[in-house]
Amino acid sequence: MFELRRINVGFDFDVSMRGIHQAGGGVSGKTQTVRTVNGAVLAHLRQVYASHAGSATEWSPEKKAAFLKDIQHDTEAESAPELASGKAWDFNEFLRYMTSSITNAVAPPHEEDLSWPLSSYFISSSHNTYLTGNQLSSDSSADAYKNVLLRGCRCIEIDVWDGDDSDDDGETSSSSSSSSSDDEETKEKRKSRFSKVTGKLPKSLTSRFEKTSLEKPGNTAAPTVVPTEAPSTTPPANPLQKVSSGKEPRVLHGYTLTKEVSFREVCVAIRDYAFAVTDTPLIASLEVHCSHEQQETMVAIMRETWGDFLLPEPKEDAKHLPSPAELRGKILVKVKYVPPDAEEEEEEALPGDNQTAKAKKPSKIIQALSKLGIYTRGVSFKSLTQPEATMPTHIFSLSENGVMEVHEKSARELFEHNRRYLMRAYPSGLRIRSSNLDPAVFWRKGIQIVALNWQNWDEGMMLNEGMFAGTSGYVLKPEGYRIDKPLPAPSTPENPQATAVKHYTLDLTVQVLAAQSLPLPPGDDNPSSFRPYVKVELHVEEPGERLDKDALPEDGREKEGEYKAKTKSRKGCDPDFDGQELRFEGVPGVVPELSFVRFLVRDDEVGRDSLAAWACVRVDRLREGFRFVHLVDAEGVETEGAILVKVGLKLR
């Protein structure tokens, strides 16, 4: 093992926390380096060095420059430090370069431009943020908000319900002060709610839940995160303390067995951590099921707790959406819009929404609460031609099934709407184990806010990581997905609409050389039985998603993720893959900013192969040449694991 003591990986996290990965606003490629180089990796690096050195023992400045330009395709800025010295490279100098952050397979994101309207960005978003596990029987916790905020999430969800006499501190997940009789009464109420929901679910779904205890959460929440940086100018006000809820509103997943937490405690957690890792605006999406009296309490709690983080009430309605740069350090409340001069109506069901947990119509929204929604006014979706669909500050929220129904009937109209106005998509209510939808499918429809279950590291969250890693949680849409200019005026010859979406044909080659320090799959503690292989999956737009379907060749792939290839398996945590080559040639209809490469390390076993580690990279951020793919484990935890690869990428 070759140890690189001089390298500083850029983190100072508590070893006991193991450095939880931050998706969306977290780890940047600029800080990821290689601490040590193990046998197989070192051998391959020696071969690379020797093959370019020729008969000489050193690389001349000319050979060095040619390698950086022709093999690595480094930018001028990346190459400048190496070329400025004008010195030859011996192997130690080459090794210093190869273990630096410059050789991370993930390029840093482009310099952020936060000057466009809110609708021009994809926003890192959470669904049912309060839950620590599954959708039916897990705990609700204020710590869940702390967790996602420290991981860079910029849109959180809060389901708010009336408090009652049984909702004192004894019903929060962290309290043990209730009497045993109160506990039994609470359990019976929760079981009754649970039975109402499961009674409406298909047997195929309820049978999956038989093994889940009705008294305990189904999954374990991710550990608390230690942020890598804290740009906020406002430090946390007070340490998060237990707040007496009394008859104040509570947060939970209605008509289920999930435990509740007080609304006030959630607001305190949001106040303390909203801007701990970034000062870009935070959207708090409220799902309100409270009486008028309790809604007044909600307003009072938010004003008291969030204070100047809230936007002042405008003198007149906004004529266009502001930019994230104009809203730094602000909490935007998303709540149902009730016009001041209109009769209040109960919210209607959304198309394709099978969420049994939210089947009951919510209470009417009072004006004092509705007025907090300034740039994020929730409007019940009926059609893309309803009058509110051109209100600059409206936002439609649709389930994944609802979005697909609208896309099936009005694909182009949906896409055009999302160029200028906000939309939110959330998982189906049938995802009781908190699985996730494929966010890329919805991003390609221009939807800015695609809410995911952050407590579950599955394919959806991996793609979310590929989109938002190293960013502030806001990613500017590619050309064609936003209005051409950040102007409020409608499209005219002087202010044209966006240019057409650019599609490419992709040729991708990944040569897998070796790996080191691979983590074992969860529950496995025997490295000698570990037989890892590397699987590479390419996630691109399906032919059915395209607005111009005729532009694709007849042999276009039918399913996203069908482009898959894997190496042969090897033994141990430091395997040599002997340069096995994985090729993806002539992939049509690729939008690089919305296409992803997933690297999966799995254990070759009898039956299902367990996931050991992974990485996900957006195609436009995948670097060419000899690179290290830095890995996180199956639970989203940073590891020392890395794969040495050679990447060839061509867009035509």
XYZ file of C-alpha atoms in Angstrom, residues 125-603:
479
model
C -36.736 18.202 -2.838
C -38.028 15.876 -0.124
C -41.365 14.048 0.206
C -43.035 13.548 3.609
C -39.861 14.887 5.154
C -40.961 14.179 8.717
C -40.929 10.381 8.281
C -37.929 8.340 9.379
C -38.959 5.184 7.536
C -41.954 3.667 5.757
C -45.196 5.497 4.990
C -47.494 3.593 7.360
C -45.840 2.902 10.713
C -42.592 4.848 11.122
C -41.845 7.772 13.418
C -42.261 11.430 12.584
C -39.284 13.425 13.805
C -37.962 16.976 13.768
C -34.501 15.452 13.339
C -35.590 14.253 9.896
C -35.739 17.914 8.822
C -32.309 18.575 10.268
C -30.982 15.571 8.368
C -32.222 16.567 4.909
C -31.368 20.245 5.371
C -27.788 19.382 6.247
C -27.719 17.237 3.111
C -28.706 20.214 0.976
C -32.445 19.702 0.445
C -34.219 22.936 -0.590
C -37.877 21.891 -0.571
C -39.345 20.116 2.446
C -42.863 18.877 3.172
C -44.905 19.282 6.354
C -48.273 17.537 6.850
C -50.072 19.433 9.612
C -53.035 18.157 11.623
C -55.049 19.382 14.590
C -53.678 18.695 18.048
C -56.002 17.325 20.721
C -55.934 16.293 24.354
C -54.049 13.102 23.529
C -51.443 15.000 21.493
C -49.455 16.324 24.421
C -45.761 15.536 24.630
C -46.602 11.925 25.331
C -47.382 11.279 21.680
C -44.147 12.617 20.299
C -41.693 9.886 19.462
C -39.132 11.023 22.014
C -41.332 11.242 25.085
C -42.030 8.689 27.775
C -44.069 10.859 30.155
C -47.568 9.637 29.218
C -49.392 7.277 31.482
C -49.769 3.668 30.401
C -53.510 4.171 29.857
C -52.860 7.124 27.571
C -50.311 5.048 25.678
C -52.824 2.251 25.164
C -55.472 4.720 23.981
C -53.000 6.251 21.556
C -52.014 2.840 20.198
C -55.666 1.902 19.664
C -56.284 5.142 17.759
C -53.230 4.525 15.624
C -54.229 0.918 14.921
C -57.698 2.098 13.918
C -56.222 4.626 11.483
C -53.850 1.958 10.163
C -56.698 -0.516 9.576
C -58.676 2.062 7.611
C -55.775 2.558 5.246
C -54.631 -1.037 4.823
C -58.230 -2.111 4.304
C -58.277 -0.084 1.101
C -54.933 -1.335 -0.207
C -54.536 -4.316 -2.553
C -53.680 -7.589 -0.810
C -50.402 -7.697 -2.708
C -49.330 -4.545 -0.877
C -50.705 -5.307 2.570
C -49.021 -8.709 2.558
C -45.662 -6.985 2.198
C -46.367 -5.128 5.391
C -47.194 -8.098 7.605
C -43.591 -8.313 8.790
C -43.503 -4.660 9.810
C -44.267 -4.003 13.480
C -47.159 -1.672 14.133
C -45.408 -0.327 17.183
C -42.027 0.467 15.616
C -40.848 2.311 12.546
C -40.352 0.095 9.513
C -36.979 1.586 8.558
C -34.195 3.363 10.348
C -33.636 7.039 9.689
C -30.325 8.135 8.291
C -27.890 9.333 10.963
C -27.526 13.014 11.642
C -25.239 14.754 9.168
C -22.179 16.845 9.861
C -22.076 19.620 7.214
C -18.865 20.151 5.290
C -19.305 23.900 5.303
C -21.690 26.490 6.696
C -22.084 29.586 4.522
C -25.069 30.848 6.472
C -24.577 34.264 7.989
C -27.164 33.502 10.652
C -26.057 30.906 13.220
C -28.626 28.522 14.698
C -30.654 30.432 17.269
C -30.895 27.823 19.982
C -30.047 24.152 20.292
C -33.036 22.048 19.261
C -34.997 21.527 22.434
C -38.104 19.628 23.338
C -41.047 21.947 22.859
C -44.301 21.448 24.700
C -47.021 20.921 22.108
C -50.169 21.079 24.247
C -53.070 21.426 21.819
C -50.871 22.934 19.146
C -50.864 21.460 15.631
C -48.955 18.254 15.037
C -47.105 16.750 12.080
C -47.764 13.184 10.918
C -48.896 11.080 7.958
C -52.664 11.088 8.347
C -54.775 7.924 8.686
C -51.712 5.780 9.301
C -49.854 4.408 12.286
C -47.016 6.911 11.999
C -46.119 8.696 15.219
C -46.438 12.461 15.352
C -44.212 15.383 16.293
C -45.311 18.891 17.225
C -45.496 21.505 14.472
C -43.605 23.938 16.667
C -40.713 21.505 17.122
C -40.523 21.035 13.350
C -40.471 24.809 12.806
C -37.641 25.198 15.328
C -35.576 22.534 13.540
C -36.175 24.261 10.211
C -35.200 27.629 11.669
C -31.955 26.261 13.058
C -30.809 24.341 9.968
C -32.511 25.938 6.949
C -29.354 27.783 5.930
C -26.640 25.703 7.572
C -25.040 24.595 4.284
C -26.406 27.070 1.729
C -28.277 30.369 1.726
C -30.415 29.580 -1.324
C -34.160 29.857 -0.613
C -35.918 27.023 1.187
C -39.448 26.050 0.169
C -41.651 24.723 2.985
C -44.540 22.839 1.394
C -47.521 22.713 3.755
C -50.219 20.049 3.531
C -52.849 21.512 5.856
C -55.542 19.390 7.538
C -56.257 21.763 10.442
C -59.260 23.669 11.707
C -59.362 27.449 11.326
C -58.317 27.888 14.943
C -55.324 25.597 14.560
C -54.368 27.310 11.294
C -54.192 30.578 13.195
C -51.862 28.832 15.637
C -49.754 27.625 12.705
C -49.393 31.179 11.409
C -48.434 32.444 14.863
C -45.826 29.694 15.317
C -44.261 30.308 11.892
C -44.092 34.064 12.401
C -42.671 33.652 15.890
C -40.149 30.962 14.939
C -39.070 31.940 11.433
C -39.314 35.718 11.835
C -37.303 37.563 9.194
C -36.748 34.349 7.251
C -40.321 34.840 6.003
C -41.011 37.153 3.079
C -42.828 40.416 3.806
C -46.336 40.626 2.388
C -46.136 42.411 -0.999
C -48.213 45.472 -1.809
C -49.420 43.850 -5.023
C -49.317 40.458 -6.687
C -46.051 39.590 -8.394
C -46.025 39.833 -12.182
C -43.196 37.324 -12.506
C -41.156 34.952 -10.377
C -38.008 36.306 -8.707
C -34.643 34.573 -8.899
C -33.029 32.448 -6.170
C -30.388 35.167 -5.840
C -33.107 37.642 -4.855
C -34.456 35.253 -2.218
C -31.265 34.270 -0.408
C -31.836 33.431 3.240
C -35.628 33.258 2.862
C -38.182 30.553 3.596
C -40.909 30.383 0.944
C -44.168 28.953 2.241
C -46.029 26.785 -0.252
C -49.666 26.605 0.770
C -53.044 26.456 -0.955
C -53.974 29.788 -2.505
C -57.305 31.326 -1.546
C -58.088 34.587 -3.421
C -59.067 37.360 -1.002
C -62.406 37.908 -2.734
C -63.266 34.269 -3.406
C -65.239 31.657 -1.544
C -63.009 29.128 0.141
C -63.205 25.667 -1.378
C -61.912 22.340 -0.271
C -59.062 20.882 -2.288
C -60.021 18.536 -5.117
C -58.425 15.198 -5.884
C -55.541 15.323 -8.319
C -55.551 13.182 -11.480
C -53.912 9.830 -10.986
C -53.523 10.366 -7.232
C -54.093 7.085 -5.396
C -52.736 8.335 -2.066
C -55.019 6.670 0.448
C -53.089 8.437 3.214
C -54.383 11.777 1.935
C -57.816 10.683 0.741
C -59.762 12.872 3.183
C -60.372 16.427 1.976
C -58.347 18.977 3.904
C -59.825 21.836 5.881
C -60.438 25.205 4.244
C -57.446 27.520 4.360
C -57.762 30.818 6.202
C -56.569 34.052 4.600
C -53.822 34.634 7.161
C -52.233 31.311 6.205
C -52.849 31.623 2.474
C -51.140 35.022 2.418
C -47.861 33.431 3.516
C -47.713 31.782 0.091
C -46.305 34.642 -1.967
C -44.337 33.075 -4.828
C -45.462 29.482 -4.201
C -49.257 29.546 -4.228
C -50.639 26.046 -4.327
C -53.485 25.634 -6.827
C -55.586 22.493 -7.305
C -54.868 21.103 -10.757
C -57.793 20.718 -13.159
C -56.169 21.345 -16.519
C -53.307 23.250 -18.122
C -55.841 25.736 -19.484
C -57.530 26.692 -16.210
C -57.295 30.430 -15.426
C -54.759 29.972 -12.605
C -52.365 28.192 -14.995
C -51.040 31.558 -16.170
C -50.823 33.134 -12.713
C -47.049 33.763 -12.340
C -46.901 32.590 -8.730
C -48.988 29.411 -8.935
C -47.624 25.918 -8.393
C -49.382 22.690 -9.311
C -48.684 19.535 -7.278
C -49.384 16.220 -8.967
C -48.672 12.622 -8.053
C -46.400 10.653 -10.364
C -49.479 8.999 -11.892
C -51.159 12.367 -12.343
C -48.156 13.729 -14.212
C -48.090 10.722 -16.528
C -51.791 11.143 -17.312
C -51.291 14.781 -18.245
C -48.194 13.913 -20.277
C -50.098 11.227 -22.166
C -52.782 13.707 -23.230
C -50.888 17.010 -23.420
C -47.140 16.378 -23.495
C -46.110 19.557 -25.294
C -48.481 21.754 -23.281
C -47.098 20.287 -20.047
C -43.543 20.947 -21.173
C -44.357 24.526 -22.229
C -46.101 25.228 -18.919
C -43.048 24.131 -16.974
C -40.730 26.431 -18.883
C -42.312 29.421 -17.146
C -44.276 28.167 -14.128
C -43.599 25.937 -11.123
C -44.760 22.343 -10.751
C -44.170 19.690 -8.092
C -44.338 15.904 -8.521
C -44.484 13.431 -5.641
C -44.465 9.625 -5.248
C -47.592 7.509 -5.439
C -49.277 6.715 -2.139
C -48.866 3.028 -2.941
C -45.128 3.317 -2.287
C -45.708 2.326 1.331
C -42.085 1.293 1.883
C -40.883 4.745 0.849
C -39.469 3.665 -2.497
C -38.869 6.417 -5.028
C -39.983 7.335 -8.494
C -37.405 7.977 -11.223
C -36.813 11.737 -10.901
C -35.112 12.042 -14.297
C -38.379 11.162 -16.058
C -40.022 14.171 -14.405
C -37.071 16.529 -14.790
C -37.242 15.840 -18.530
C -40.807 17.134 -18.456
C -39.458 20.370 -17.015
C -40.798 19.758 -13.497
C -38.703 21.746 -11.041
C -39.647 20.088 -7.749
C -39.511 16.281 -7.782
C -40.076 15.149 -4.199
C -38.266 12.009 -3.032
C -38.146 9.883 0.118
C -34.683 10.800 1.412
C -34.677 8.044 4.040
C -34.299 5.429 1.298
C -31.084 5.159 -0.753
C -32.492 3.609 -3.923
C -32.106 4.348 -7.627
C -34.195 7.515 -7.386
C -32.008 9.019 -4.676
C -28.863 7.993 -6.536
C -30.051 9.941 -9.580
C -30.909 12.858 -7.308
C -27.313 12.743 -6.076
C -26.075 12.758 -9.656
C -28.097 15.883 -10.350
C -27.371 17.931 -7.220
C -24.018 16.813 -5.763
C -21.740 19.751 -5.106
C -24.461 22.333 -5.794
C -26.564 24.663 -3.666
C -29.626 22.493 -4.304
C -30.593 24.622 -7.321
C -29.500 23.493 -10.810
C -30.180 25.699 -13.827
C -32.198 23.862 -16.459
C -30.529 23.259 -19.826
C -31.372 25.363 -22.849
C -34.816 24.578 -24.191
C -36.216 23.762 -20.745
C -36.554 27.404 -19.691
C -37.521 30.693 -21.258
C -34.771 32.077 -23.432
C -34.297 35.163 -21.311
C -35.038 35.781 -17.616
C -37.714 38.333 -18.499
C -41.296 38.563 -17.241
C -42.814 39.505 -20.610
C -44.610 36.896 -22.765
C -42.878 35.502 -25.822
C -42.570 38.055 -28.626
C -40.178 38.531 -31.558
C -38.155 40.793 -29.258
C -38.243 38.271 -26.422
C -38.236 34.835 -28.084
C -39.005 31.572 -26.347
C -36.199 29.195 -25.520
C -34.198 27.514 -28.207
C -35.013 23.915 -29.032
C -33.822 21.180 -26.702
C -30.493 19.829 -27.934
C -30.196 16.062 -28.296
C -27.031 14.141 -29.090
C -25.876 10.650 -29.967
C -23.585 9.308 -27.249
C -20.617 6.954 -27.482
C -19.346 5.955 -24.034
C -16.537 3.582 -23.103
C -15.603 2.713 -19.517
C -12.445 0.643 -19.059
C -12.417 -0.739 -15.512
C -8.798 -1.136 -14.365
C -8.895 -1.843 -10.621
C -10.566 -0.849 -7.363
C -9.463 -0.397 -3.777
C -10.910 -0.242 -0.265
C -14.327 -1.409 -1.425
C -16.872 -1.540 1.414
C -18.696 -4.784 2.085
C -22.476 -5.054 1.592
C -24.609 -4.380 4.698
C -24.447 -7.283 7.126
C -21.347 -8.810 5.528
C -18.141 -8.845 7.602
C -16.073 -11.404 5.674
C -13.847 -9.852 2.962
C -12.599 -13.260 1.857
C -16.065 -14.235 0.607
C -16.622 -10.909 -1.166
C -16.775 -11.316 -4.969
C -17.308 -7.808 -6.352
C -18.096 -6.806 -9.901
C -18.719 -3.364 -11.390
C -21.970 -2.701 -13.208
C -22.417 0.456 -15.272
C -25.907 1.684 -16.160
C -26.707 4.520 -18.527
C -29.951 6.381 -17.781
C -31.203 8.280 -20.813
C -34.501 9.515 -22.166
C -36.970 6.874 -23.306
C -38.326 7.188 -26.853
C -41.824 7.616 -25.425
C -40.732 10.677 -23.457
C -39.631 12.651 -26.500
C -41.887 15.366 -27.881
C -40.390 14.752 -31.338
C -40.644 10.963 -31.264
C -40.132 10.673 -35.032
C -36.576 11.978 -34.596
C -35.470 8.702 -33.000
C -34.342 5.690 -35.020
C -36.683 2.704 -35.078
C -34.312 0.644 -32.954
C -34.378 3.149 -30.079
C -34.310 1.449 -26.694
C -37.692 0.995 -25.087
C -36.803 1.436 -21.433
C -34.614 3.831 -19.532
C -31.695 2.079 -17.895
C -31.655 -0.659 -20.551
C -28.107 0.343 -21.400
C -26.277 -1.848 -18.887
C -22.976 -3.716 -18.811
C -20.864 -5.326 -16.109
C -17.411 -6.733 -15.521
C -16.577 -10.251 -14.454
C -16.403 -10.718 -10.697
C -13.151 -10.738 -8.747
C -12.213 -11.475 -5.126
C -11.666 -9.184 -2.144
C -11.863 -5.480 -1.406
C -8.894 -4.493 -3.626
C -9.715 -6.274 -6.888
C -7.902 -6.075 -10.209
C -10.410 -5.954 -13.074
C -7.681 -6.173 -15.733
C -8.963 -3.305 -17.841
C -12.304 -4.910 -18.780
C -14.086 -2.619 -21.227
C -17.777 -1.678 -21.074
C -19.106 0.011 -24.223
C -22.255 1.983 -25.036
C -22.227 3.029 -28.680
C -24.674 5.072 -30.728
C -27.049 5.918 -27.879
C -29.598 8.294 -29.473
C -31.550 11.264 -28.126
C -29.261 12.139 -25.218
C -29.575 15.408 -23.289
C -26.278 15.375 -21.336
C -27.586 17.502 -18.447
C -30.488 15.062 -17.929
C -28.687 11.764 -18.527
C -26.796 9.792 -15.889
C -24.172 7.078 -15.493
C -24.494 4.848 -12.437
C -21.550 2.821 -11.164
C -22.702 -0.083 -8.974
C -20.411 -2.446 -7.066
C -22.276 -5.660 -6.273
C -21.352 -8.932 -4.603
